[in-house]
Amino acid sequence: MIYTNLENLSNEISEVVNQFGIDLDLKLTARFDGENKMMVFTEFSGKEFKFEYKLTYDGPLEKKRVIKRFIKLSAYKTMTECFGEKLPWGALTGIRPTKLAYQQGERWQKFFLDVMDVSPEKTNLIAEILSSQKPYYSPMGSVSDLFVSIPFCPSRCAYCSFLSSEISKLKRLDEYVDALIFEIESAKKLPLKYKCVYVGGGTPVSLPDEYFDRIMNALSGDYREFTVEAGRPDCITKEKLDIMKRYGVTRVCVNPQTFLDKTLQLIGRRHSAADVIEKYQLVKSYGFDVNMDLIAGLPNESFEDFCYSLDKAAQLDPENITVHTLCLKKGSKLKENSARLDAGDVAKMVDYAHNKLKLSGYLPYYLYRQKYMAGNLENTGYTKNGKACVYNIDIMEEYADIVACGANGVSKKVYGGEDRIERFASPKDVDTYLSKVEQIIEQKNKVFG
Ligand code: SF4
């Protein structure tokens, strides 16, 4: 429980405390001395601390950010003092450390290391990513991407907390496809030039061929990049790949998660590692760029098991490999079954992936963090030279407008000059989405039109 006189920040404070894997009482009181001085008093487990900060900011929005940052830092320092333990990302709890680095400008490394107590290894990882992003990063131009959500899967994986429906149980699939195409066509009429298209899931290729063809047809156009998150190999077929080729897809995600059959069974995936390899080769025969997702920290996997999967992926040599850290949220079967994770092993896995992939010719190019990640780590995308997924950079660094279509899609309008982002999410549940699709389109016309 958090006791504070800054109630609007109590969630942020608990985020910091929860990173230490405990649920204990922390008392935090802030006092202001004029406009530029803040004192923070904390009390945890019978120990008391006092922190003093000089507040420098440019405008009220920046002032709020600076106060929030120092409040989180006070909570973090209190916890590190009491537990004698530091975290790899220090007092940073945000999803986008790279975006924060850009915002801090030239002094970002000093800020990460000296103020936020981020480890030198993670600071260096950010430096590598900023360097890889140089040819792609374009915050000045008006950039727009199109995201299409197909929130259906053939079955549910045990670690999944995403609201994805089992496709065989869905009664209104044909209506969903009609509504989605209507939304895509409306999005294409907006006065925007889309740079990238990303069809995400769920598992978009779990749709019947006829529906998939109609959606791809509605999307076809001239883009820099067109990704389909095919995901699970049990749904990748020659027919689906023919459709993707016909409508101009450039990049396909084939996600093994692990190359160990025993783990695939345990997490409820209905395919083997051999299926992944077979489908990967089929996808490559069409000339698509391929991304492979792997997860560090899957249940019952040792460090050696993870290394086996990582080596296998590197050997297959796809253009992109994304290394996720297992993240167990409420709603996933694994969370309900309280699978235990060894945070130390997961950190070793993530380090191994970084070193091995760099030796194999990959560079880290985007990164994000989530709540409840094993070991408080991160998800990192690696790429072969010149093959980075531009959409992933656009969405993480938040300089591009995202027009999202479909249930659970989140559109984003970036007002660069005002340092402001407006987000609006479509309903997650298909029935509600269907009843509101016209309103959703109207709202997008107003914001992006
Ligand atoms: S394929 Fe992805 S979205 Fe579908 S159930 Fe598995 S983890 Fe969830």
Coordinates of C-alpha atoms and ligand atoms in Angstrom, one line a residue:
M1 CA 0.0 0.0 0.0
I2 CA 1.2 3.5 -0.9
Y3 CA 0.5 6.4 1.4
T4 CA 1.3 9.8 -0.2
N5 CA 0.1 13.4 -0.3
L6 CA 0.5 13.2 -4.1
E7 CA -2.4 10.8 -4.7
N8 CA -2.3 11.4 -8.5
L9 CA 1.1 9.7 -8.5
S10 CA 0.3 6.7 -6.2
N11 CA 0.1 4.4 -9.2
E12 CA 3.6 5.5 -10.4
I13 CA 5.0 5.0 -7.0
S14 CA 3.6 1.5 -6.7
E15 CA 5.0 0.6 -10.1
V16 CA 8.5 1.3 -8.7
V17 CA 7.8 -0.6 -5.5
N18 CA 6.3 -3.6 -7.4
Q19 CA 9.5 -3.9 -9.4
F20 CA 11.1 -5.2 -6.3
G21 CA 8.6 -8.0 -6.3
I22 CA 6.9 -7.1 -3.0
D23 CA 3.7 -5.6 -1.8
L24 CA 4.7 -3.6 1.3
D25 CA 3.7 -0.2 2.7
L26 CA 5.6 2.8 1.6
K27 CA 4.9 6.3 2.9
L28 CA 6.0 9.2 0.7
T29 CA 5.4 12.9 1.4
A30 CA 6.4 15.7 -0.9
R31 CA 6.8 19.4 0.1
F32 CA 7.5 22.3 -2.2
D33 CA 9.6 25.3 -1.3
G34 CA 8.7 27.9 -3.9
E35 CA 8.5 26.9 -7.6
N36 CA 11.9 25.2 -7.9
K37 CA 12.6 23.2 -4.8
M38 CA 11.0 19.9 -3.8
M39 CA 11.7 17.8 -0.7
V40 CA 10.6 14.2 -0.5
F41 CA 10.3 12.3 2.8
T42 CA 9.9 8.5 2.6
E43 CA 9.4 5.8 5.3
F44 CA 9.7 2.1 4.5
S45 CA 10.0 -0.8 6.9
G46 CA 10.8 1.5 9.9
K47 CA 13.5 3.5 8.0
E48 CA 13.2 7.1 7.1
F49 CA 14.8 9.0 4.2
K50 CA 14.9 12.6 2.9
F51 CA 15.6 13.7 -0.7
E52 CA 16.0 17.2 -2.0
Y53 CA 15.6 18.2 -5.7
K54 CA 16.0 21.4 -7.7
L55 CA 13.2 21.6 -10.2
T56 CA 14.1 23.0 -13.6
Y57 CA 11.5 22.9 -16.3
D58 CA 10.1 24.6 -19.3
G59 CA 6.3 25.0 -19.0
P60 CA 3.7 23.3 -16.9
L61 CA 3.7 20.0 -18.8
E62 CA 7.5 19.6 -18.3
K63 CA 7.0 20.6 -14.6
K64 CA 4.6 17.7 -14.1
R65 CA 7.0 15.3 -15.8
V66 CA 10.0 16.4 -13.7
I67 CA 8.1 16.1 -10.4
K68 CA 6.8 12.6 -11.4
R69 CA 10.4 11.6 -12.3
F70 CA 11.8 12.7 -8.9
I71 CA 9.0 11.1 -7.0
K72 CA 9.6 7.8 -8.6
L73 CA 13.3 8.3 -8.1
S74 CA 12.7 8.8 -4.3
A75 CA 10.7 5.6 -4.1
Y76 CA 13.4 3.8 -6.0
K77 CA 16.3 5.1 -3.9
T78 CA 14.3 4.1 -0.7
M79 CA 13.9 0.6 -2.0
T80 CA 17.5 0.2 -3.1
E81 CA 18.7 1.4 0.3
C82 CA 16.4 -1.0 2.2
F83 CA 17.0 -4.0 0.0
G84 CA 20.7 -3.4 -1.0
E85 CA 19.7 -4.3 -4.6
K86 CA 19.7 -2.2 -7.8
L87 CA 17.6 -2.9 -10.9
P88 CA 18.9 -3.0 -14.4
W89 CA 16.7 -0.1 -15.5
G90 CA 17.1 1.8 -12.2
A91 CA 14.2 4.1 -11.5
L92 CA 12.9 4.0 -15.1
T93 CA 9.5 2.3 -15.3
G94 CA 8.3 3.6 -18.7
I95 CA 7.6 1.6 -21.7
R96 CA 9.9 3.6 -24.0
P97 CA 13.4 4.3 -22.7
T98 CA 14.7 5.2 -26.2
K99 CA 12.0 7.9 -26.5
L100 CA 13.1 9.3 -23.2
A101 CA 16.8 9.3 -24.4
Y102 CA 15.8 11.3 -27.5
Q103 CA 13.9 13.7 -25.3
Q104 CA 16.9 14.3 -23.1
G105 CA 19.0 15.3 -26.0
E106 CA 22.8 15.1 -25.9
R107 CA 23.0 14.7 -22.1
W108 CA 20.8 11.5 -22.1
Q109 CA 23.6 9.1 -21.1
K110 CA 24.5 11.2 -18.1
F111 CA 20.8 11.4 -17.2
F112 CA 20.3 7.7 -17.5
L113 CA 23.5 6.8 -15.5
D114 CA 23.7 9.5 -12.9
V115 CA 20.1 10.5 -12.3
M116 CA 18.0 7.5 -13.0
D117 CA 20.6 4.9 -11.9
V118 CA 20.2 2.8 -15.1
S119 CA 23.0 0.2 -15.4
P120 CA 25.9 0.9 -17.8
E121 CA 24.9 -2.2 -19.8
K122 CA 21.3 -1.0 -20.4
T123 CA 22.6 2.5 -21.1
N124 CA 24.9 1.0 -23.7
L125 CA 22.1 -1.0 -25.2
I126 CA 20.1 2.2 -25.7
A127 CA 23.1 3.9 -27.3
E128 CA 23.4 0.9 -29.7
I129 CA 19.7 1.2 -30.6
L130 CA 19.9 5.0 -31.2
S131 CA 22.8 4.4 -33.5
S132 CA 20.9 1.6 -35.5
Q133 CA 17.8 3.9 -35.8
K134 CA 19.7 6.7 -37.4
P135 CA 18.8 5.8 -41.0
Y136 CA 15.2 5.3 -40.1
Y137 CA 14.4 7.9 -37.4
S138 CA 12.4 10.7 -38.9
P139 CA 10.5 12.8 -36.3
M140 CA 10.3 16.0 -38.4
G141 CA 8.2 14.9 -41.4
S142 CA 4.5 14.1 -41.1
V143 CA 4.5 10.3 -41.0
S144 CA 1.5 8.0 -40.9
D145 CA 1.2 4.2 -40.6
L146 CA -1.8 2.0 -40.8
F147 CA -2.4 -0.8 -38.3
V148 CA -5.0 -3.5 -38.8
S149 CA -6.1 -5.7 -35.9
I150 CA -7.3 -9.3 -36.4
P151 CA -7.8 -10.4 -32.8
F152 CA -8.4 -14.1 -33.4
C153 CA -6.3 -17.2 -32.8
P154 CA -6.7 -20.9 -33.5
S155 CA -6.3 -21.7 -29.8
R156 CA -5.1 -19.8 -26.7
C157 CA -1.4 -19.9 -25.6
A158 CA -0.9 -20.4 -21.9
Y159 CA 1.1 -17.1 -21.4
C160 CA -1.3 -15.0 -23.4
S161 CA -3.2 -12.1 -21.7
F162 CA -4.2 -10.6 -25.0
L163 CA -7.9 -10.4 -25.7
S164 CA -7.9 -12.8 -28.6
S165 CA -10.9 -15.0 -29.4
E166 CA -10.6 -18.6 -30.5
I167 CA -11.6 -18.2 -34.2
S168 CA -13.7 -21.4 -34.3
K169 CA -16.0 -20.0 -31.5
L170 CA -16.6 -16.7 -33.1
K171 CA -20.2 -16.3 -34.4
R172 CA -19.9 -13.0 -36.3
L173 CA -16.7 -13.4 -38.3
D174 CA -18.2 -12.5 -41.6
E175 CA -19.7 -9.3 -40.0
Y176 CA -16.3 -8.5 -38.5
V177 CA -14.5 -8.8 -41.9
D178 CA -17.1 -6.6 -43.6
A179 CA -16.8 -3.9 -40.8
L180 CA -13.0 -4.1 -40.9
I181 CA -12.9 -3.6 -44.7
F182 CA -15.3 -0.7 -44.4
E183 CA -12.9 0.8 -41.8
I184 CA -9.8 0.2 -44.0
E185 CA -11.5 1.8 -47.0
S186 CA -12.4 4.8 -44.9
A187 CA -8.9 5.1 -43.5
K188 CA -7.5 5.0 -47.0
K189 CA -9.7 8.0 -47.9
L190 CA -8.1 10.1 -45.2
P191 CA -5.7 12.8 -46.5
L192 CA -2.7 10.8 -45.3
K193 CA 0.1 9.0 -47.2
Y194 CA 0.7 5.7 -45.3
K195 CA 4.4 4.7 -45.0
C196 CA 3.9 1.3 -43.4
V197 CA 1.1 -1.2 -43.0
Y198 CA 1.1 -3.7 -40.1
V199 CA -1.5 -6.4 -39.9
G200 CA -1.3 -7.7 -36.3
G201 CA -3.1 -10.2 -34.1
G202 CA -3.9 -12.5 -32.7
T203 CA -3.1 -14.6 -35.7
P204 CA -4.3 -12.9 -38.9
V205 CA -3.6 -16.0 -41.0
S206 CA -6.1 -18.0 -38.9
L207 CA -8.8 -16.4 -41.0
P208 CA -10.3 -18.5 -43.8
D209 CA -8.6 -17.8 -47.1
E210 CA -11.6 -15.9 -48.7
Y211 CA -11.7 -13.4 -45.8
F212 CA -8.0 -13.0 -45.7
D213 CA -7.9 -12.3 -49.4
R214 CA -10.6 -9.6 -49.1
I215 CA -8.8 -7.9 -46.3
M216 CA -5.4 -8.0 -48.1
N217 CA -7.1 -6.7 -51.3
A218 CA -8.6 -3.8 -49.4
L219 CA -5.1 -3.0 -48.0
S220 CA -3.1 -3.3 -51.2
G221 CA -1.2 -0.1 -52.1
D222 CA 2.2 1.4 -52.4
Y223 CA 4.0 1.3 -49.1
R224 CA 7.6 1.3 -47.9
E225 CA 6.8 -1.8 -45.7
F226 CA 3.8 -4.1 -45.4
T227 CA 4.0 -6.6 -42.5
V228 CA 1.7 -9.5 -41.7
E229 CA 2.2 -11.0 -38.3
A230 CA 1.5 -14.5 -39.5
G231 CA 2.6 -15.7 -36.0
R232 CA 1.9 -19.4 -35.6
P233 CA 3.2 -21.8 -38.2
D234 CA 0.1 -24.1 -37.9
C235 CA -1.8 -21.4 -39.8
I236 CA 0.8 -20.5 -42.5
T237 CA -0.2 -22.1 -45.8
K238 CA 0.8 -21.8 -49.4
E239 CA -2.6 -20.2 -50.2
K240 CA -2.1 -17.5 -47.5
L241 CA 1.4 -16.8 -48.8
D242 CA 0.1 -16.5 -52.4
I243 CA -2.4 -14.0 -51.2
M244 CA 0.2 -12.0 -49.3
K245 CA 2.5 -12.0 -52.4
R246 CA -0.4 -10.9 -54.7
Y247 CA -1.2 -7.8 -52.6
G248 CA 2.4 -6.6 -51.9
V249 CA 3.3 -7.8 -48.4
T250 CA 7.0 -7.4 -47.8
R251 CA 7.6 -8.8 -44.3
V252 CA 6.1 -11.8 -42.4
C253 CA 6.5 -12.7 -38.8
V254 CA 6.9 -16.4 -38.1
N255 CA 7.1 -16.8 -34.4
P256 CA 8.6 -19.9 -32.9
Q257 CA 8.8 -18.5 -29.3
T258 CA 11.0 -21.6 -28.5
F259 CA 12.5 -24.5 -30.5
L260 CA 11.8 -27.0 -27.8
D261 CA 8.8 -29.2 -28.4
K262 CA 8.2 -30.0 -24.7
T263 CA 7.8 -26.2 -24.0
L264 CA 5.6 -25.7 -27.1
Q265 CA 3.2 -28.4 -25.7
L266 CA 3.4 -26.9 -22.2
I267 CA 2.4 -23.4 -23.4
G268 CA -0.5 -24.7 -25.5
R269 CA 1.0 -24.2 -29.0
R270 CA -0.4 -26.8 -31.5
H271 CA 2.8 -27.1 -33.5
S272 CA 6.3 -28.5 -33.3
A273 CA 9.7 -26.9 -33.8
A274 CA 10.1 -28.8 -37.0
D275 CA 6.8 -27.1 -38.3
V276 CA 8.4 -23.7 -37.6
I277 CA 11.4 -24.5 -39.7
E278 CA 9.4 -26.0 -42.5
K279 CA 7.1 -22.9 -42.6
Y280 CA 10.0 -20.5 -42.3
Q281 CA 11.6 -22.1 -45.4
L282 CA 8.3 -21.9 -47.2
V283 CA 7.9 -18.1 -46.3
K284 CA 11.5 -17.4 -47.4
S285 CA 10.9 -19.1 -50.7
Y286 CA 8.5 -16.3 -51.5
G287 CA 11.2 -13.7 -50.9
F288 CA 9.6 -12.1 -47.8
D289 CA 11.7 -10.6 -45.0
V290 CA 11.1 -12.6 -41.9
N291 CA 10.9 -11.7 -38.2
M292 CA 11.1 -14.5 -35.6
D293 CA 9.9 -13.9 -32.0
L294 CA 11.6 -15.8 -29.1
I295 CA 10.7 -15.6 -25.4
A296 CA 13.2 -15.7 -22.6
G297 CA 11.9 -17.2 -19.3
L298 CA 9.3 -19.7 -20.6
P299 CA 8.2 -22.2 -18.0
N300 CA 10.6 -25.1 -17.2
E301 CA 13.2 -23.7 -19.7
S302 CA 16.8 -23.5 -18.4
F303 CA 19.4 -21.1 -19.6
E304 CA 20.8 -23.9 -21.9
D305 CA 17.3 -24.5 -23.4
F306 CA 16.9 -20.8 -24.3
C307 CA 20.4 -20.7 -25.8
Y308 CA 19.5 -23.7 -27.9
S309 CA 16.5 -21.9 -29.3
L310 CA 18.4 -18.6 -29.9
D311 CA 21.2 -20.5 -31.7
K312 CA 18.6 -22.2 -33.9
A313 CA 17.0 -18.9 -34.8
A314 CA 20.3 -17.3 -35.6
Q315 CA 21.3 -20.3 -37.7
L316 CA 18.1 -19.9 -39.8
D317 CA 19.2 -16.3 -40.4
P318 CA 15.9 -14.3 -40.7
E319 CA 16.2 -10.6 -41.3
N320 CA 14.8 -9.8 -37.8
I321 CA 14.8 -11.6 -34.4
T322 CA 12.9 -10.2 -31.5
V323 CA 13.8 -11.4 -28.0
H324 CA 10.9 -11.0 -25.6
T325 CA 11.1 -11.5 -21.9
L326 CA 8.2 -13.5 -20.5
C327 CA 5.5 -11.1 -19.1
L328 CA 2.8 -12.7 -17.1
K329 CA -0.3 -10.5 -16.8
K330 CA -3.6 -11.2 -15.2
G331 CA -5.7 -13.2 -17.6
S332 CA -3.0 -15.6 -18.8
K333 CA -3.4 -19.3 -17.8
L334 CA 0.3 -19.4 -16.7
K335 CA -0.3 -16.5 -14.3
E336 CA -3.3 -18.3 -12.9
N337 CA -1.2 -21.4 -12.5
S338 CA 1.5 -19.3 -10.8
A339 CA 4.4 -20.6 -12.8
R340 CA 7.6 -19.5 -11.2
L341 CA 10.3 -17.6 -13.0
D342 CA 14.0 -17.3 -12.1
A343 CA 14.8 -13.6 -12.8
G344 CA 18.6 -14.3 -12.6
D345 CA 18.4 -16.9 -15.4
V346 CA 16.2 -14.6 -17.5
A347 CA 18.8 -11.8 -17.3
K348 CA 21.5 -14.3 -18.4
M349 CA 19.3 -15.4 -21.3
V350 CA 18.8 -11.8 -22.5
D351 CA 22.6 -11.1 -22.2
Y352 CA 23.4 -14.3 -24.2
A353 CA 20.9 -13.3 -26.9
H354 CA 22.5 -9.8 -27.2
N355 CA 26.1 -11.2 -27.5
K356 CA 25.2 -14.1 -29.8
L357 CA 23.1 -12.0 -32.1
K358 CA 25.7 -9.3 -32.4
L359 CA 28.3 -12.0 -33.3
S360 CA 25.8 -13.3 -35.9
G361 CA 25.5 -10.0 -37.7
Y362 CA 22.4 -8.5 -36.0
L363 CA 22.1 -5.1 -34.3
P364 CA 19.5 -4.1 -31.7
Y365 CA 17.1 -1.6 -33.3
Y366 CA 14.1 -1.1 -31.1
L367 CA 13.2 -1.9 -27.5
Y368 CA 10.2 -1.6 -25.2
R369 CA 9.4 -2.6 -21.6
Q370 CA 6.2 -3.8 -20.1
K371 CA 4.8 -4.3 -16.6
Y372 CA 5.3 -7.7 -14.9
M373 CA 8.3 -8.6 -17.1
A374 CA 10.5 -11.3 -15.7
G375 CA 13.6 -9.7 -14.1
N376 CA 12.4 -6.2 -14.9
L377 CA 14.0 -6.5 -18.3
E378 CA 12.9 -5.6 -21.8
N379 CA 11.9 -6.8 -25.3
T380 CA 14.5 -6.1 -27.9
G381 CA 14.2 -6.3 -31.7
Y382 CA 17.4 -7.2 -33.6
T383 CA 18.0 -6.7 -37.3
K384 CA 20.3 -7.5 -40.1
N385 CA 21.9 -4.4 -41.6
G386 CA 19.3 -2.3 -43.6
K387 CA 16.4 -4.6 -42.7
A388 CA 14.9 -2.9 -39.6
C389 CA 11.1 -2.9 -39.4
V390 CA 10.3 0.8 -39.8
Y391 CA 6.8 0.4 -38.3
N392 CA 8.3 -0.8 -35.0
I393 CA 10.5 2.2 -34.8
D394 CA 7.7 4.6 -35.7
I395 CA 5.4 3.1 -33.0
M396 CA 8.0 3.0 -30.2
E397 CA 9.4 6.5 -30.8
E398 CA 5.9 8.0 -31.2
Y399 CA 6.5 10.5 -34.0
A400 CA 4.1 8.9 -36.5
D401 CA 0.4 9.0 -36.6
I402 CA -1.1 5.5 -36.3
V403 CA -4.5 4.9 -37.9
A404 CA -5.8 1.7 -36.4
C405 CA -8.6 -0.4 -37.8
G406 CA -10.4 -3.3 -36.1
A407 CA -11.4 -4.3 -32.6
N408 CA -8.7 -3.5 -30.0
G409 CA -6.9 -1.2 -32.4
V410 CA -5.4 2.0 -30.8
S411 CA -5.1 5.0 -33.1
K412 CA -2.7 7.8 -32.2
K413 CA -2.5 11.3 -33.4
V414 CA 0.8 13.0 -32.7
Y415 CA 0.8 16.8 -32.3
G416 CA 4.6 17.3 -32.6
G417 CA 4.7 21.0 -32.1
E418 CA 2.6 20.8 -28.9
D419 CA 4.4 17.7 -27.5
R420 CA 1.1 16.0 -27.2
I421 CA -0.4 12.7 -28.3
E422 CA -4.1 11.9 -28.5
R423 CA -4.9 8.2 -28.4
F424 CA -8.3 6.5 -28.9
A425 CA -8.9 2.8 -28.6
S426 CA -11.5 0.8 -30.3
P427 CA -13.5 -1.7 -28.2
K428 CA -11.8 -4.9 -27.5
D429 CA -14.8 -7.1 -27.7
V430 CA -16.1 -7.9 -31.3
D431 CA -19.8 -7.3 -30.6
T432 CA -19.2 -3.9 -29.1
Y433 CA -16.8 -3.0 -32.0
L434 CA -19.5 -4.0 -34.5
S435 CA -22.1 -1.8 -32.8
K436 CA -19.7 1.2 -32.8
V437 CA -17.8 1.0 -36.1
E438 CA -19.5 3.9 -37.7
Q439 CA -18.8 6.2 -34.6
I440 CA -15.1 5.0 -34.7
I441 CA -14.8 6.0 -38.3
E442 CA -16.4 9.3 -37.6
Q443 CA -14.0 10.0 -34.8
K444 CA -11.0 9.2 -37.0
N445 CA -12.3 11.4 -39.8
K446 CA -12.5 14.2 -37.3
V447 CA -9.0 13.7 -35.9
F448 CA -7.1 12.8 -39.0
G449 CA -9.3 14.4 -41.7
Ligands
SF4_1 S1 -0.8 -16.6 -30.9 FE1 -0.3 -14.7 -29.7 S2 -2.3 -13.6 -29.5 FE2 -2.8 -15.8 -30.1 S3 -3.1 -16.8 -28.2 FE3 -1.0 -17.2 -28.7 S4 0.1 -15.5 -27.7 FE4 -2.1 -14.9 -27.7

